[in-house]
Short mmCIF file of C-alpha atoms and ligand atoms in Angstrom, two decimals:
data_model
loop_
_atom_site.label_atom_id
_atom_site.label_comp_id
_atom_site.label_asym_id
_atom_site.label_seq_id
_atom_site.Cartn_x
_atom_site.Cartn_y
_atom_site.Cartn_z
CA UNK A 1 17.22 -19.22 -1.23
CA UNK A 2 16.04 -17.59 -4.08
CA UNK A 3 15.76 -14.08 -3.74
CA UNK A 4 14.87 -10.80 -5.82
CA UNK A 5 17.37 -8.49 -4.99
CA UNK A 6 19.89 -5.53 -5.71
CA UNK A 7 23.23 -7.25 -5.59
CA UNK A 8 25.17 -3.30 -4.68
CA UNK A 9 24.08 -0.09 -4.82
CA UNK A 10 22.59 1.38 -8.21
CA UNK A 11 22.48 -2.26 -9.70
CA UNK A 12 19.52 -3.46 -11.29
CA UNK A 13 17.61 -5.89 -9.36
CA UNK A 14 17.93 -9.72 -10.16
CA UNK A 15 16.76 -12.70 -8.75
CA UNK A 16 19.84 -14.54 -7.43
CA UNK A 17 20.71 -16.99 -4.34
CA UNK A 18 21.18 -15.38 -1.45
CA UNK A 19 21.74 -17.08 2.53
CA UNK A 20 17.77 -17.31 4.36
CA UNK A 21 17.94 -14.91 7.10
CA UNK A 22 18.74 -15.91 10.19
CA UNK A 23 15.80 -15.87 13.17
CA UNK A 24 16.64 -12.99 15.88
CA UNK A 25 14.81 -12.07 19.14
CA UNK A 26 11.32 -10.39 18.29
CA UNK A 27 11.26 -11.83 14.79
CA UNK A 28 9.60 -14.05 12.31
CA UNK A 29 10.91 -16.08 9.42
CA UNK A 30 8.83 -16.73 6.76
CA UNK A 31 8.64 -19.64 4.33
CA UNK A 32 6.93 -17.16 1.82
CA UNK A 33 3.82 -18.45 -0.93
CA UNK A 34 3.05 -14.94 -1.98
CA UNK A 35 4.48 -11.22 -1.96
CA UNK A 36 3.02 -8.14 -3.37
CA UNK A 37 4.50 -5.00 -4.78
CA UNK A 38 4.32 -1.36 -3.28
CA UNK A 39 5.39 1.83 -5.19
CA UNK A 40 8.12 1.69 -2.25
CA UNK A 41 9.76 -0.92 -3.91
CA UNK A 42 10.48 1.34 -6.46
CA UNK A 43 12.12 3.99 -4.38
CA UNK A 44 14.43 1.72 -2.45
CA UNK A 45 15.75 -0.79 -5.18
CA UNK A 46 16.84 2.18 -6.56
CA UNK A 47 18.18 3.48 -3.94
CA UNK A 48 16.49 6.63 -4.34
CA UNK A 49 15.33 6.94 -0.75
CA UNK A 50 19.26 6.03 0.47
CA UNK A 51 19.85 9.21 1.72
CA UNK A 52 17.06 9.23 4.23
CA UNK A 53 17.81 5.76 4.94
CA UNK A 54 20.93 3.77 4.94
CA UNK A 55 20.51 1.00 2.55
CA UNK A 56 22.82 -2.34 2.65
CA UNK A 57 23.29 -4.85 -0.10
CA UNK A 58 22.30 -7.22 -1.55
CA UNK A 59 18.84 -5.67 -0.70
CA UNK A 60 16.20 -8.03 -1.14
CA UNK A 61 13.15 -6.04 -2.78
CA UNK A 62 9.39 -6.15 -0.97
CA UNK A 63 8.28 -5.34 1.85
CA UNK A 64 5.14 -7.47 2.46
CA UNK A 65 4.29 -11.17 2.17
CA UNK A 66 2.31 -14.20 3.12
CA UNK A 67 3.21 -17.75 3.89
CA UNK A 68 3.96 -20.61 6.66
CA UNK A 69 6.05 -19.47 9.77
CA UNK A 70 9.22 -21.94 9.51
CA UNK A 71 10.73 -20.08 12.96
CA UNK A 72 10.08 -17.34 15.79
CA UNK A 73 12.70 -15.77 17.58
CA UNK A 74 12.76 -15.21 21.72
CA UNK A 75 9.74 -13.04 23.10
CA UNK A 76 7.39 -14.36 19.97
CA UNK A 77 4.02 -16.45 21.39
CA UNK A 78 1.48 -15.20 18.98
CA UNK A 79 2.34 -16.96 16.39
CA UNK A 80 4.40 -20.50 15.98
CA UNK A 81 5.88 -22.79 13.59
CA UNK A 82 3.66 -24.04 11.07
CA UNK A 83 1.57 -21.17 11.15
CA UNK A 84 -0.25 -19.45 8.03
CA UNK A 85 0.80 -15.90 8.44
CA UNK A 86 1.04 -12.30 6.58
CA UNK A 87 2.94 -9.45 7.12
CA UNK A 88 5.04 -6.71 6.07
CA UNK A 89 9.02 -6.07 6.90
CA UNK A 90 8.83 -2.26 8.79
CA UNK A 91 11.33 0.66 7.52
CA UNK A 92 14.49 0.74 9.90
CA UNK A 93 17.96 1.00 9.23
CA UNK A 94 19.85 -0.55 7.63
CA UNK A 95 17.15 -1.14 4.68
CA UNK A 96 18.29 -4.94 3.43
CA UNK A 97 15.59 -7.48 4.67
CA UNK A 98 12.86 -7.80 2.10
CA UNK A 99 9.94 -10.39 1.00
CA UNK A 100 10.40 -11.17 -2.62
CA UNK A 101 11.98 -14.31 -1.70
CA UNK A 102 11.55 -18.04 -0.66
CA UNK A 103 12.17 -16.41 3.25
CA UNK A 104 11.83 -13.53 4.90
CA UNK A 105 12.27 -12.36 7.87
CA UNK A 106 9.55 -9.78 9.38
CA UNK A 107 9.35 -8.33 13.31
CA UNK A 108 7.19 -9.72 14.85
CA UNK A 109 4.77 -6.89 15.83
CA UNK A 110 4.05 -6.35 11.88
CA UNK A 111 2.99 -10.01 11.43
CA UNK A 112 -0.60 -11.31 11.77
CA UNK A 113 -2.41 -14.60 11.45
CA UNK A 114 -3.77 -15.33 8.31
CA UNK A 115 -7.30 -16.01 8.19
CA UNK A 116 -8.30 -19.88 6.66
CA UNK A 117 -10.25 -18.09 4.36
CA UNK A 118 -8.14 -15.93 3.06
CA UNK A 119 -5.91 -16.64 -0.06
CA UNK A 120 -1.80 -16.23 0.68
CA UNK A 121 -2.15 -14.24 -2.38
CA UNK A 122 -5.10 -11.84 -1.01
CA UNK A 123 -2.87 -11.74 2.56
CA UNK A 124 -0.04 -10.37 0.77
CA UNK A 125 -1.86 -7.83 -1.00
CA UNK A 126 -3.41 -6.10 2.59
CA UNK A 127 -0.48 -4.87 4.59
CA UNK A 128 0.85 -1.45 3.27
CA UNK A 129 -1.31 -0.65 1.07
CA UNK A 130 -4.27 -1.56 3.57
CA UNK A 131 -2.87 -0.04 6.52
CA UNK A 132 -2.08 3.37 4.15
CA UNK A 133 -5.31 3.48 3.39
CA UNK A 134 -7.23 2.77 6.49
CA UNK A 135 -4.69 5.18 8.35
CA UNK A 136 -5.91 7.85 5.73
CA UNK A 137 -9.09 7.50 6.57
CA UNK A 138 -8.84 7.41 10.31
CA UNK A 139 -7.27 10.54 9.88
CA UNK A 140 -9.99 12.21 8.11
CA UNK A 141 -12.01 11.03 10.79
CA UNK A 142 -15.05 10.42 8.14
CA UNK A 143 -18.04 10.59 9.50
CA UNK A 144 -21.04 8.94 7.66
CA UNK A 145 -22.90 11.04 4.55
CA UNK A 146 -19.68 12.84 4.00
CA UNK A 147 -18.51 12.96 0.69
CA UNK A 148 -14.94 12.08 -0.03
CA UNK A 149 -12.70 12.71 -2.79
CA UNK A 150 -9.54 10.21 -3.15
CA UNK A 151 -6.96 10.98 -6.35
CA UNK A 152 -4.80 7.89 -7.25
CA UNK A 153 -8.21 5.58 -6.29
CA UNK A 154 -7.33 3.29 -8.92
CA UNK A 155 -4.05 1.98 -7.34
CA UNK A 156 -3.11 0.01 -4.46
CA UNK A 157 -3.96 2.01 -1.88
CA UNK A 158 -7.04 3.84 -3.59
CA UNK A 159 -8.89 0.59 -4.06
CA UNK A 160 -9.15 0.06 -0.53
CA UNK A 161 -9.52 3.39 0.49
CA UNK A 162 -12.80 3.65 -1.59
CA UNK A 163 -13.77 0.64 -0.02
CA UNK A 164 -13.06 1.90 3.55
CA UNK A 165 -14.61 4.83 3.10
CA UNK A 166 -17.78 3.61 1.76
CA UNK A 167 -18.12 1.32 4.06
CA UNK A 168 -18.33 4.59 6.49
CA UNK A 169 -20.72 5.42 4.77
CA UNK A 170 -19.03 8.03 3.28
CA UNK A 171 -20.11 9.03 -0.34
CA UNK A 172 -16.95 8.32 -2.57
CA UNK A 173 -15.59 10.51 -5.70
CA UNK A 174 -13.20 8.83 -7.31
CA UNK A 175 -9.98 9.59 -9.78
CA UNK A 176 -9.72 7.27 -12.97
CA UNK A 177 -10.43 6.76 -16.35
CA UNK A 178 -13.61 5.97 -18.42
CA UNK A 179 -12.04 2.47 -18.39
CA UNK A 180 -11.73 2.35 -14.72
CA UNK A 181 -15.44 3.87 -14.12
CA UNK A 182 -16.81 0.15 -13.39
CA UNK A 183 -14.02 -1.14 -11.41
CA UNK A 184 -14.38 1.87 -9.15
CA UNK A 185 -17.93 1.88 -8.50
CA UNK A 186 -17.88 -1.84 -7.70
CA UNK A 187 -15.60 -0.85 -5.06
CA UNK A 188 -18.38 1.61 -3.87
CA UNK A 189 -17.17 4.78 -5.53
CA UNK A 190 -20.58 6.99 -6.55
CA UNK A 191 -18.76 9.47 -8.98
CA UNK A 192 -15.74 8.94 -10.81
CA UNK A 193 -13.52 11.74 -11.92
CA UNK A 194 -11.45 11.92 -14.85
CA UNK A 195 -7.72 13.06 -13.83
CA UNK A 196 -6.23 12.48 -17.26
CA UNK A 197 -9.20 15.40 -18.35
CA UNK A 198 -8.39 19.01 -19.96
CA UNK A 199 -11.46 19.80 -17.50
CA UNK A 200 -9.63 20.81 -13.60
CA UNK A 201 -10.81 18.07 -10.87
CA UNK A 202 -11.78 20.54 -8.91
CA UNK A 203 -14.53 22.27 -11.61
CA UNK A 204 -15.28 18.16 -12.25
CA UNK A 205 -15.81 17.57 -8.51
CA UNK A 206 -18.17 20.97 -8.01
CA UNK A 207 -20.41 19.77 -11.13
CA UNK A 208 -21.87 16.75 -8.74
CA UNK A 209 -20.74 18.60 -5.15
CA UNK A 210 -21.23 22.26 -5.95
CA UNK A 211 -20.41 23.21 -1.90
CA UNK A 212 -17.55 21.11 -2.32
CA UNK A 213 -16.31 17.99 -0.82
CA UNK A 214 -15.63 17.67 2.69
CA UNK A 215 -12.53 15.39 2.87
CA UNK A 216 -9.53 15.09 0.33
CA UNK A 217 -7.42 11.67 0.26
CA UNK A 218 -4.65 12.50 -1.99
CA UNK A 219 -2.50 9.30 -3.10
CA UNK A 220 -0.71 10.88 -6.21
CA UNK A 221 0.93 14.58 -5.51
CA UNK A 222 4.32 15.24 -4.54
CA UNK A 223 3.73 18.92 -4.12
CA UNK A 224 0.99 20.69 -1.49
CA UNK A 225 0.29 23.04 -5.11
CA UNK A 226 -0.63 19.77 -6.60
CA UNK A 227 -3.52 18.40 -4.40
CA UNK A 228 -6.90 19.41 -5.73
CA UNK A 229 -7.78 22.03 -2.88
CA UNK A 230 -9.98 23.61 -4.62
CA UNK A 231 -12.75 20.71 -4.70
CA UNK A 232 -12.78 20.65 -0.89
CA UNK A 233 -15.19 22.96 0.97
CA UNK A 234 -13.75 25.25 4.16
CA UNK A 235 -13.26 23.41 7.00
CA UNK A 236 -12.37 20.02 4.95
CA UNK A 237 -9.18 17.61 5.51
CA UNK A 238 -7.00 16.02 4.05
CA UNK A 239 -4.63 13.22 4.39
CA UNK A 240 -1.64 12.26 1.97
CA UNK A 241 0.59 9.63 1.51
CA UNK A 242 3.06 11.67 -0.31
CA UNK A 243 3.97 14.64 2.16
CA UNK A 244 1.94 16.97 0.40
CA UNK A 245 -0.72 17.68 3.30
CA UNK A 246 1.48 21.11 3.96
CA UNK A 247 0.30 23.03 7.09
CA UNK A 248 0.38 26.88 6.29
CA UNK A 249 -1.07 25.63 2.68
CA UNK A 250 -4.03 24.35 3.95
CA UNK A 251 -4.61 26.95 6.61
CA UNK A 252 -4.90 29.49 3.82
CA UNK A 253 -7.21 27.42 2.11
CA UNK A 254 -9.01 27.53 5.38
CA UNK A 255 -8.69 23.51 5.29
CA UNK A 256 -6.65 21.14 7.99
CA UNK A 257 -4.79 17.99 6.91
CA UNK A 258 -1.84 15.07 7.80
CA UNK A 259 0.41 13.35 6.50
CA UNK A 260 -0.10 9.65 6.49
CA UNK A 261 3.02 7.51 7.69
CA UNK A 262 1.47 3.99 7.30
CA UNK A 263 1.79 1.39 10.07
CA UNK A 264 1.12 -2.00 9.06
CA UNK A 265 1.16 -3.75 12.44
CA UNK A 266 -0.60 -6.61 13.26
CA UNK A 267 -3.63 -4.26 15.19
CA UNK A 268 -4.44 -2.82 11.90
CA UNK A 269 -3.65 -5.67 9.62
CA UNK A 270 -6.05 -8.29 12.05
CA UNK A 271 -8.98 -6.19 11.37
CA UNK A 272 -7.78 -6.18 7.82
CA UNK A 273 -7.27 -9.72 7.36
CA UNK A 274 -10.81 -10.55 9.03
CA UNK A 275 -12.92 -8.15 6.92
CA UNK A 276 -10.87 -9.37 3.36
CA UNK A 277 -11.90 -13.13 4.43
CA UNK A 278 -15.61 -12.26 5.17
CA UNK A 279 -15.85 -10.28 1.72
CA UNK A 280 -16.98 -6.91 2.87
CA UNK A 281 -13.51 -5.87 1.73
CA UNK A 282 -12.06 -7.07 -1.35
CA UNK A 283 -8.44 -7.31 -2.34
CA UNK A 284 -7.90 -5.71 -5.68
CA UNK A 285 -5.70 -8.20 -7.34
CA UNK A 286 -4.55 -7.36 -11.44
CA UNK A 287 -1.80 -9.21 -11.76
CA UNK A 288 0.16 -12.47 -10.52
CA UNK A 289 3.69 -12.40 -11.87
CA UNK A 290 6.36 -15.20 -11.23
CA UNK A 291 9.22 -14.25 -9.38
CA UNK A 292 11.66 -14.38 -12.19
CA UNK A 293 8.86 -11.75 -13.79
CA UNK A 294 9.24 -8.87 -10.39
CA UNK A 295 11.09 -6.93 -12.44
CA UNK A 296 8.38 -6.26 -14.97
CA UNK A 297 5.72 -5.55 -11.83
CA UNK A 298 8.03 -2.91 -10.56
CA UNK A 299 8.22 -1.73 -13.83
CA UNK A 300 4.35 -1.19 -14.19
CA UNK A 301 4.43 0.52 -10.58
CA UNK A 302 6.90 3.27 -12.14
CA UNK A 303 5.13 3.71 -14.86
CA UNK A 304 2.05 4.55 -12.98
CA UNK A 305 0.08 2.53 -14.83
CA UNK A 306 -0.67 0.08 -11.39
CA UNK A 307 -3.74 -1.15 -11.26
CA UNK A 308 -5.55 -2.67 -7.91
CA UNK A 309 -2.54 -4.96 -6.60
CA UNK A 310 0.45 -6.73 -7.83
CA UNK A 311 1.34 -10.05 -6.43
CA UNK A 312 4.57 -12.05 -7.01
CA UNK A 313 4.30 -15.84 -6.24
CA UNK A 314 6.98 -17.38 -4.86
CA UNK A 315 5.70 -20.99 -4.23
CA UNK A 316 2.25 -22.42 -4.26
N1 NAP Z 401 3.10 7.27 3.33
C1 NAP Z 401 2.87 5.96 3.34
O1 NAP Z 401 2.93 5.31 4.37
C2 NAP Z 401 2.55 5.27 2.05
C3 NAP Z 401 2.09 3.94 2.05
C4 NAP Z 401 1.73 3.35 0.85
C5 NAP Z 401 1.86 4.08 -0.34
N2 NAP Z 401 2.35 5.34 -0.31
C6 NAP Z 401 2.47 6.15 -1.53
O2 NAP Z 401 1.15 6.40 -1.98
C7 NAP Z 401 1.13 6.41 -3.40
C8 NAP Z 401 0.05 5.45 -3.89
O3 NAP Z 401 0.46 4.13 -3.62
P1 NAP Z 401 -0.14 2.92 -4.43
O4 NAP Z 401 0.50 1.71 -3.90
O5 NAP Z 401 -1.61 3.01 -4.47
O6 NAP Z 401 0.43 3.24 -5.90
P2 NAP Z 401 0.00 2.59 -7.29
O7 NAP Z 401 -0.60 1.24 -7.04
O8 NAP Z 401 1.16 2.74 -8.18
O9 NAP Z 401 -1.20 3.50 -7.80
C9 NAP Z 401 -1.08 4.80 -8.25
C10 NAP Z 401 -2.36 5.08 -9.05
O10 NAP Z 401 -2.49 6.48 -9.16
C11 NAP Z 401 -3.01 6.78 -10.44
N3 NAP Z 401 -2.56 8.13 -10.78
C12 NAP Z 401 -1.33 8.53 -11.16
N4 NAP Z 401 -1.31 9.88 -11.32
C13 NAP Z 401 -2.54 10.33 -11.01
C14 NAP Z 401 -3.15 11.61 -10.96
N5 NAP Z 401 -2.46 12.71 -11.26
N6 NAP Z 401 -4.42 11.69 -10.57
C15 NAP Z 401 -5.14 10.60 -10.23
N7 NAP Z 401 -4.64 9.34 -10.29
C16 NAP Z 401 -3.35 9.21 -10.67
C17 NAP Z 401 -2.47 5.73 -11.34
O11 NAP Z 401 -3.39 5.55 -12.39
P3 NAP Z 401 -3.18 6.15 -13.90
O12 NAP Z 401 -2.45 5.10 -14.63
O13 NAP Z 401 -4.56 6.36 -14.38
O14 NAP Z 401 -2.39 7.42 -13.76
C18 NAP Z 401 -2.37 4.51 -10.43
O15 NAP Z 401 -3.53 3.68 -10.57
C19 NAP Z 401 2.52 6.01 -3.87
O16 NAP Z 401 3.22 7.15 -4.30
C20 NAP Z 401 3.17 5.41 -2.64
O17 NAP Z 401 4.57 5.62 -2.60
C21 NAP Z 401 2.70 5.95 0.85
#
């Protein structure tokens, strides 16, 4: 099959043949139509994220996908062969299996059917980055009339977090550009924030929300001194997807928080799925790239510069 992948460790990736994966017990191979990219990608082709995790080669890049189940291994009855399914290959060790290729194979608890009305392209988009964001906001616990400020809305995970949480009926301040000011708001943010500004988020944030905002979803800081504490009023929380949400921190800024360990298993990515196909939640997509073109979508993920979702397709 043809496969993106990193042939041996610290090798570029390249799309090359590679064996389709064998079906094991609990497992589902995948004929795959569509893939998308996560900023994960990144951090294991590289092999940055090797010493957490053993890595073995050739690593095939991606972690989610959508496309026609060609076999199910023993203890499988939810889905069968034939089957239009999405899904999304869970971290465990050894990292190797991936989805930017003509098969992959995903565990079975992490793969859902795909709706008839749903694109494979819009599947593929939903499982990480859905399941990060809906995860965030479950952990926020957001409560309608609450206002909520997410950094990094204009990516992946941030366009469906602003969705999410407006759908809440949360009140959503958004992080982007002057550029990405209509994007967000047709995703239902009601203020948008300028994070490349000489003017602190937080002093932008207290101009509309002087008490401060009562939940912080923070999608872009490495570093508990980078999240923007200081728009959030006492009492707040906040979730991030980055490690950042630092106990003793937050307690001294009188404000409670967790850090968000996405799950995309087939209970979160059903719900998902079903709200994508009926339209209240729509899948952010900016670019479809050919598979021999991955490369360049990682490429715009590490440059930060991802907008919304980026989709490889592998066969129509
Ligand atoms: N823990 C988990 O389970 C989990 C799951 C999924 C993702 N993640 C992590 O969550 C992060 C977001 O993922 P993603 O897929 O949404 O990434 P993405 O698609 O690459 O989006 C990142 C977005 O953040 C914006 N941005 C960058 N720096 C910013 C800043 N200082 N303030 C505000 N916005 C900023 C970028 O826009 P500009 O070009 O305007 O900067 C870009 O649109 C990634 O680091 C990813 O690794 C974690």
């Amino acid at each position: 099959m043809r496969a993106f992948n990193v042939p041996e460790s610290g090798a570029q990736p390249v799309v090359s043949d590679l064996p389709v994966p064998e079906v094991t017990d609990g497992t589902v191979l995948v004929r795959v139509k569509s893939a998308a990219l996560n900023a994960i990608d990144n951090g294991l082709a590289t092999g940055m994220m090797a010493a957490m995790l053993p890595h073995a080669y050739p690593l095939v890049v991606g972690r989610d996908a959508a496309g026609v189940v060609e076999a199910v291994g023993a203890g499988v009855d939810h889905v069968a062969v034939g089957d239009e399914v999405f899904g999304h290959v869970l971290l465990a060790p050894p990292v190797q299996a991936g989805t930017i290729a003509e098969y992959a194979l995903l565990p079975a608890a992490a793969v859902a059917a795909k709706p008839a009305g749903l694109g494979f392209d819009q599947a593929a988009a939903l499982p990480l980055a859905g399941a990060a964001a809906f995860d965030s906001v479950q952990a926020l616990d957001v409560q309608p009339g609450q206002v909520v400020l997410v950094t990094g809305a204009t990516g992946g995970v941030g366009s469906y977090a602003v969705q999410l949480l407006a759908a809440r009926g949360a009140t959503v301040v958004a992080t982007g550009t002057a550029a990405d000011a209509d994007r967000l708001t047709s995703l239902g943010a009601t203020t948008v924030v300028d994070h490349t500004s000489d003017t602190p988020l937080a002093e932008q944030v207290a101009a509309s929300y002087p008490d401060g905002v009562d939940g912080l979803i923070d999608l872009v800081s490495y570093s508990p001194d980078a999240l923007a504490l200081g728009a959030v009023r006492k009492g707040g929380k906040v979730a991030s997807t980055l490690n950042a949400a630092d106990e003793q921190v937050l307690a001294e800024a009188g404000l409670t928080g967790s850090n968000i360990m996405a799950a995309p298993v087939r209970e979160v990515l059903e719900p998902l799925a079903a709200q994508a196909a009926e339209g209240t939640l729509k899948v952010d997509i900016t670019q479809v790239l050919p598979l021999e073109q991955a490369g360049d979508g990682l490429a715009t993920i590490a440059s930060g510069a991802a907008r919304g979702k980026i989709i490889v397709n592998i066969a129509d």
